[in-house]
Coordinates of C-alpha atoms in Angstrom, one line a residue:
M1 CA -6.4 -1.3 13.4
D2 CA -6.4 -0.7 17.2
E3 CA -5.1 2.9 17.7
D4 CA -3.0 2.2 20.7
M5 CA -1.3 -0.8 19.0
L6 CA -0.7 1.3 15.9
L7 CA 0.9 4.2 17.9
T8 CA 3.1 1.8 19.9
G9 CA 4.4 0.3 16.7
L10 CA 4.9 3.8 15.2
F11 CA 7.0 4.8 18.2
S12 CA 9.3 1.9 17.6
L13 CA 9.5 2.6 13.9
V14 CA 10.4 6.2 14.5
Q15 CA 13.1 5.2 16.9
D16 CA 14.6 2.9 14.2
G17 CA 14.2 5.4 11.4
L18 CA 11.8 5.7 8.5
T19 CA 12.9 4.9 5.0
G20 CA 11.4 5.9 1.6
S21 CA 10.5 9.3 0.1
L22 CA 6.8 9.1 0.4
P23 CA 5.1 10.3 3.7
L24 CA 3.6 7.8 6.0
M25 CA 0.0 8.9 6.6
V26 CA -1.6 7.8 9.9
Q27 CA -5.2 8.3 10.9
I28 CA -5.7 9.5 14.5
S29 CA -8.7 10.4 16.6
A30 CA -9.5 13.7 18.3
E31 CA -8.4 12.2 21.6
I32 CA -4.9 11.6 20.3
L33 CA -4.8 15.0 18.7
F34 CA -5.2 16.7 22.1
S35 CA -2.7 14.3 23.9
D36 CA 1.1 14.5 24.2
V37 CA 1.5 11.4 21.9
L38 CA 2.2 13.4 18.8
H39 CA 5.1 15.1 20.4
E40 CA 6.6 11.7 21.4
I41 CA 6.2 10.2 17.9
R42 CA 7.0 13.3 15.8
H43 CA 9.0 12.6 12.6
P44 CA 9.2 14.6 9.4
A45 CA 7.9 11.7 7.3
L46 CA 4.7 11.3 9.3
V47 CA 1.5 13.0 8.2
W48 CA -1.4 12.8 10.7
R49 CA -4.8 12.2 9.0
V50 CA -7.4 13.7 11.3
N51 CA -11.0 15.0 11.1
V52 CA -11.2 18.7 12.0
D53 CA -14.8 19.3 12.9
D54 CA -14.7 22.4 15.1
T55 CA -12.6 25.5 15.8
Q56 CA -11.0 24.0 18.8
Q57 CA -9.6 21.1 16.8
L58 CA -8.6 23.6 14.0
A59 CA -6.6 25.7 16.5
R60 CA -4.9 22.6 17.9
V61 CA -3.9 21.4 14.5
L62 CA -2.6 24.8 13.3
A63 CA -0.6 25.2 16.5
L64 CA 1.0 21.8 15.9
Q65 CA 1.7 22.6 12.3
D66 CA 3.5 25.7 13.4
E67 CA 5.8 23.4 15.4
G68 CA 6.7 21.5 12.2
M69 CA 4.2 18.7 12.2
R70 CA 2.2 17.8 9.1
F71 CA -1.6 17.1 9.0
C72 CA -4.1 16.0 6.4
P73 CA -7.7 17.0 7.4
A74 CA -10.7 15.5 5.7
L75 CA -12.8 17.7 3.5
N76 CA -16.4 16.5 3.8
P77 CA -19.5 18.1 2.4
G78 CA -20.7 20.9 4.7
N79 CA -17.5 21.0 6.7
A80 CA -17.1 24.8 6.9
V81 CA -14.1 24.6 9.3
V82 CA -11.9 22.9 6.7
L83 CA -13.4 24.6 3.7
D84 CA -12.7 28.1 5.2
S85 CA -9.0 27.1 5.9
L86 CA -8.1 25.5 2.6
Q87 CA -4.9 27.5 2.2
A88 CA -3.5 26.3 5.6
W89 CA -3.1 22.7 4.4
Q90 CA -0.2 20.9 2.7
F91 CA -2.4 17.7 2.4
L92 CA -6.1 17.4 2.1
A93 CA -8.2 14.2 2.1
C94 CA -11.2 14.3 -0.3
R95 CA -14.1 12.0 -1.0
A96 CA -14.3 10.5 -4.4
D97 CA -17.9 11.9 -4.9
C98 CA -16.8 15.5 -4.2
A99 CA -15.5 18.1 -6.6
A100 CA -11.8 19.0 -6.4
P101 CA -11.5 22.0 -4.0
P102 CA -9.6 25.2 -5.1
T103 CA -6.4 24.7 -3.2
G104 CA -2.7 24.2 -3.6
A105 CA -2.7 21.3 -1.2
R106 CA -1.8 17.8 -2.2
L107 CA -5.1 16.0 -2.6
I108 CA -5.5 12.5 -1.3
V109 CA -8.5 10.8 -2.9
E110 CA -9.9 7.4 -2.2
G111 CA -12.3 5.3 -4.3
V112 CA -11.7 6.8 -7.7
A113 CA -11.3 4.3 -10.6
G114 CA -10.7 4.3 -14.3
T115 CA -11.3 7.5 -16.2
A116 CA -12.8 9.2 -13.1
R117 CA -9.3 10.0 -12.1
Q118 CA -9.0 12.4 -14.9
Q119 CA -11.2 15.0 -13.2
W120 CA -8.6 15.5 -10.4
P121 CA -5.7 17.9 -10.7
A122 CA -2.2 16.7 -11.6
G123 CA -0.3 15.6 -8.6
T124 CA -3.3 14.1 -6.8
W125 CA -2.6 11.0 -4.9
F126 CA -5.2 8.2 -4.9
K127 CA -5.2 6.3 -1.7
S128 CA -4.3 2.7 -2.2
G129 CA -6.8 0.1 -1.1
A130 CA -8.4 -0.9 -4.4
L131 CA -9.7 -4.5 -4.5
P132 CA -9.5 -6.5 -7.7
D133 CA -12.6 -5.1 -9.2
D134 CA -11.0 -1.7 -9.8
T135 CA -8.8 -0.9 -12.8
L136 CA -6.8 2.0 -14.1
P137 CA -6.8 3.7 -17.5
G138 CA -4.7 2.1 -20.3
R139 CA -0.9 2.5 -20.4
D140 CA 1.7 2.1 -23.1
A141 CA 0.7 -1.2 -24.8
Q142 CA 4.2 -2.6 -25.2
D143 CA 5.1 -1.9 -21.5
A144 CA 1.8 -3.3 -20.4
T145 CA 2.3 -6.5 -22.3
M146 CA 5.8 -6.9 -21.0
Q147 CA 4.6 -6.4 -17.4
V148 CA 1.9 -9.0 -17.7
D149 CA 4.4 -11.4 -19.4
L150 CA 6.9 -10.8 -16.5
L151 CA 4.2 -11.5 -13.9
A152 CA 3.2 -14.8 -15.6
I153 CA 6.9 -15.9 -15.7
A154 CA 7.5 -14.8 -12.1
L155 CA 4.6 -17.0 -10.9
G156 CA 5.1 -20.1 -12.9
H157 CA 8.6 -20.5 -14.3
S158 CA 12.2 -21.2 -13.3
V159 CA 14.9 -18.8 -12.3
E160 CA 16.6 -19.6 -15.7
T161 CA 13.4 -18.5 -17.6
L162 CA 13.3 -15.3 -15.6
I163 CA 16.9 -14.6 -16.3
S164 CA 16.3 -15.2 -20.0
F165 CA 13.3 -12.9 -20.0
V166 CA 15.2 -10.1 -18.3
R167 CA 18.1 -10.4 -20.8
L168 CA 15.6 -10.2 -23.7
N169 CA 14.1 -7.0 -22.0
P170 CA 17.2 -5.3 -20.7
K171 CA 15.3 -2.2 -19.4
L172 CA 14.0 -4.5 -16.6
G173 CA 17.4 -5.2 -15.3
P174 CA 18.3 -1.9 -13.3
R175 CA 15.0 -1.8 -11.5
L176 CA 15.0 -5.5 -10.7
L177 CA 18.5 -5.2 -9.3
A178 CA 17.4 -2.2 -7.2
I179 CA 14.5 -4.1 -5.7
A180 CA 16.6 -7.2 -5.0
N181 CA 19.3 -5.2 -3.3
S182 CA 16.8 -3.3 -1.1
Q183 CA 15.7 -4.4 2.3
A184 CA 12.6 -5.8 0.6
G185 CA 14.7 -8.1 -1.4
G186 CA 16.4 -9.6 1.6
L187 CA 19.8 -10.4 0.1
S188 CA 22.6 -10.9 2.6
R189 CA 25.0 -9.1 0.3
P190 CA 24.5 -6.9 -2.8
A191 CA 24.1 -8.6 -6.2
E192 CA 26.2 -7.3 -9.1
S193 CA 23.6 -7.7 -11.8
A194 CA 20.0 -8.6 -12.3
A195 CA 20.9 -12.2 -13.3
H196 CA 23.2 -12.5 -10.3
A197 CA 20.4 -11.2 -8.0
L198 CA 17.9 -13.8 -9.3
V199 CA 20.3 -16.6 -8.7
M200 CA 21.1 -15.4 -5.2
L201 CA 17.4 -15.0 -4.4
G202 CA 16.4 -18.5 -5.3
P203 CA 13.2 -19.6 -7.0
Q204 CA 10.6 -18.3 -4.6
R205 CA 12.1 -14.9 -3.7
A206 CA 13.2 -14.3 -7.3
G207 CA 9.6 -14.8 -8.5
R208 CA 8.3 -12.4 -5.8
V209 CA 10.8 -9.7 -6.7
A210 CA 10.0 -10.1 -10.3
A211 CA 6.3 -9.8 -9.5
L212 CA 6.8 -6.6 -7.6
L213 CA 8.7 -5.2 -10.7
A214 CA 5.8 -6.3 -12.9
L215 CA 3.4 -4.3 -10.7
A216 CA 5.6 -1.2 -10.4
G217 CA 6.9 -1.1 -14.0
T218 CA 10.4 -0.1 -15.2
H219 CA 9.7 3.6 -14.5
P220 CA 7.5 3.7 -11.5
T221 CA 5.2 6.7 -10.8
E222 CA 3.9 7.7 -7.4
T223 CA 0.8 5.6 -8.2
T224 CA 2.6 2.5 -9.3
R225 CA 5.0 2.7 -6.4
Q226 CA 1.9 2.7 -4.1
H227 CA 0.6 -0.3 -6.0
A228 CA 3.8 -2.3 -5.4
V229 CA 4.1 -1.3 -1.7
S230 CA 0.4 -2.1 -1.1
A231 CA 0.8 -5.5 -2.8
L232 CA 3.8 -6.3 -0.7
T233 CA 2.1 -5.2 2.5
R234 CA -0.9 -7.4 1.7
A235 CA 1.3 -10.3 0.8
L236 CA 3.4 -10.1 4.0
F237 CA 0.3 -9.7 6.1
M238 CA -1.6 -12.6 4.6
G239 CA 1.5 -14.8 4.9
K240 CA 1.8 -13.9 8.6
I241 CA -1.8 -14.4 9.3
T242 CA -1.8 -17.8 7.7
R243 CA 1.2 -18.9 9.8
L244 CA -0.8 -17.7 12.9
G245 CA -3.5 -20.2 12.1
A246 CA -5.9 -18.5 9.6
P247 CA -7.6 -20.9 7.3
A248 CA -5.8 -21.0 4.0
E249 CA -4.1 -23.6 1.8
N250 CA -0.6 -22.4 2.8
A251 CA 1.3 -19.3 3.6
A252 CA 3.0 -19.2 0.2
A253 CA -0.3 -19.2 -1.6
A254 CA -1.7 -16.6 0.7
F255 CA 1.4 -14.4 0.0
E256 CA 0.8 -14.7 -3.7
I257 CA -2.8 -13.8 -3.4
G258 CA -1.8 -10.7 -1.5
L259 CA 0.6 -9.7 -4.3
L260 CA -1.9 -10.4 -7.1
S261 CA -4.8 -8.6 -5.4
V262 CA -3.4 -5.3 -6.8
A263 CA -2.6 -6.7 -10.2
P264 CA -6.0 -6.1 -11.9
H265 CA -5.8 -2.5 -10.8
A266 CA -2.1 -2.0 -11.6
L267 CA -2.1 -3.8 -14.9
N268 CA -5.6 -2.7 -16.1
L269 CA -6.8 -6.2 -16.6
P270 CA -10.2 -7.6 -15.4
V271 CA -9.8 -10.4 -12.9
D272 CA -11.1 -13.1 -15.3
A273 CA -8.7 -12.1 -18.0
L274 CA -5.8 -12.0 -15.5
T275 CA -6.8 -15.4 -14.2
R276 CA -6.7 -16.9 -17.6
R277 CA -3.5 -15.1 -18.6
L278 CA -1.6 -16.3 -15.5
G279 CA -3.2 -19.7 -15.3
L280 CA -4.1 -19.2 -11.7
P281 CA -5.2 -22.2 -9.5
P282 CA -8.8 -22.2 -8.4
A283 CA -8.2 -21.0 -4.8
M284 CA -6.4 -17.9 -6.1
A285 CA -9.0 -17.2 -8.7
R286 CA -11.8 -17.4 -6.2
A287 CA -10.1 -15.1 -3.8
L288 CA -9.4 -12.5 -6.5
S289 CA -12.9 -12.7 -7.9
A290 CA -14.6 -12.1 -4.5
E291 CA -16.1 -15.5 -4.4
P292 CA -16.5 -16.8 -0.8
S293 CA -13.3 -18.6 0.3
P294 CA -10.9 -18.5 3.2
E295 CA -8.3 -16.7 1.2
G296 CA -10.8 -14.2 0.0
A297 CA -11.8 -13.5 3.6
M298 CA -8.2 -12.9 4.5
L299 CA -7.9 -10.4 1.6
R300 CA -10.9 -8.6 2.9
L301 CA -9.3 -8.6 6.3
A302 CA -6.2 -6.9 4.8
H303 CA -8.4 -4.3 3.1
A304 CA -10.2 -3.6 6.4
C305 CA -6.8 -3.0 8.1
E306 CA -5.8 -0.6 5.2
T307 CA -8.9 1.4 5.5
N308 CA -9.3 1.3 9.3
N309 CA -12.8 -0.2 8.8
A310 CA -13.4 -1.3 12.4
D311 CA -16.7 -3.1 11.6
A312 CA -15.2 -5.1 8.7
L313 CA -12.1 -5.8 10.7
T314 CA -14.1 -7.2 13.6
V315 CA -16.1 -9.5 11.3
Y316 CA -13.2 -10.9 9.3
A317 CA -10.9 -11.1 12.4
N318 CA -13.6 -13.2 14.2
A319 CA -13.7 -15.6 11.3
T320 CA -9.9 -16.3 11.7
D321 CA -10.0 -17.1 15.4
I322 CA -6.9 -15.0 15.8
P323 CA -6.9 -12.3 18.5
L324 CA -7.4 -8.8 17.2
H325 CA -4.2 -7.5 18.8
Q326 CA -2.2 -10.2 16.9
I327 CA -3.8 -9.2 13.6
S328 CA -2.9 -5.5 14.4
V329 CA 0.7 -6.4 15.1
A330 CA 0.9 -8.6 12.0
Y331 CA -0.4 -5.8 9.8
L332 CA 1.9 -3.2 11.3
D333 CA 4.9 -5.4 10.8
A334 CA 3.9 -6.0 7.2
L335 CA 3.4 -2.3 6.6
I336 CA 6.8 -1.4 8.1
A337 CA 8.6 -4.1 6.1
A338 CA 6.9 -3.2 2.8
S339 CA 7.7 0.5 3.2
A340 CA 11.4 -0.4 2.5
L341 CA 10.4 -1.2 -1.0
D342 CA 9.6 2.4 -1.9
A343 CA 13.3 3.5 -1.9
A344 CA 14.1 0.9 -4.5
L345 CA 11.3 2.3 -6.8
I346 CA 12.5 5.9 -6.9

């Protein structure tokens, strides 16, 4: 995402107040590090992700930390500056192909799948951004089955069927009600029960709230909360981009593809098994299985925004014929809106 556009949006977000208990990690360049921008956008929920490559950058970051700001440098092989200052960091970004460093910092790791996560210390955060070919280790079989069943009902059945399913599985009720009553649910007034919430939401929004619950689970962990927030971010972004003119069947279908893009990872199901279990239409199946399609290209565009992959962002943005600044604004809007979901999952 364009850095100036991102920082402008962050300034507005900080003025309005940040919600949720998880920090908001923002990658910045060395140029921004030495500017006055960080003082203008400072907020206790912000963590600045920055590459610290020399002693001058290290001194600047440590000075800003002393002022109360939080930073997450990247530990790359051969980076003696960060390696020699491990004890100075509260957060530390690591590559998946590196060994866990001896530090008390919260480790942020990207690109680790399946059992490979087991080699990292307890409390490690795995950066969201997995595409559908990445899955997690198994979970409790009964809960896993219930979540998949809930997702199937959320996508293809009536509100009445959803209400019946929640009544048969009462432990779903409190979390569903919390999501529905959050800003992410979008109700004009609080619902009194899960059934009441589903009726108030109406068929489309009820299905989406139930899908988010299926991805997060009844007792969300930090990881599953990230899954749900990432899914909602992608869904909102893809819906916005479709309305701006990106090639796709319709905004509702694009929204659902964004939601489901995290499902194979969150539910530990291969894409083909998930497609069969949910009875997905061909366009959705193609997008999730990485086959060439307009919706699949939009999903890759969302992933490029998540990972700040400038080259991929340019390629997929050009394919949409939508100006890059509009794509940046759409993604930031989606990111901000989806962050409200986190509070409902605690």
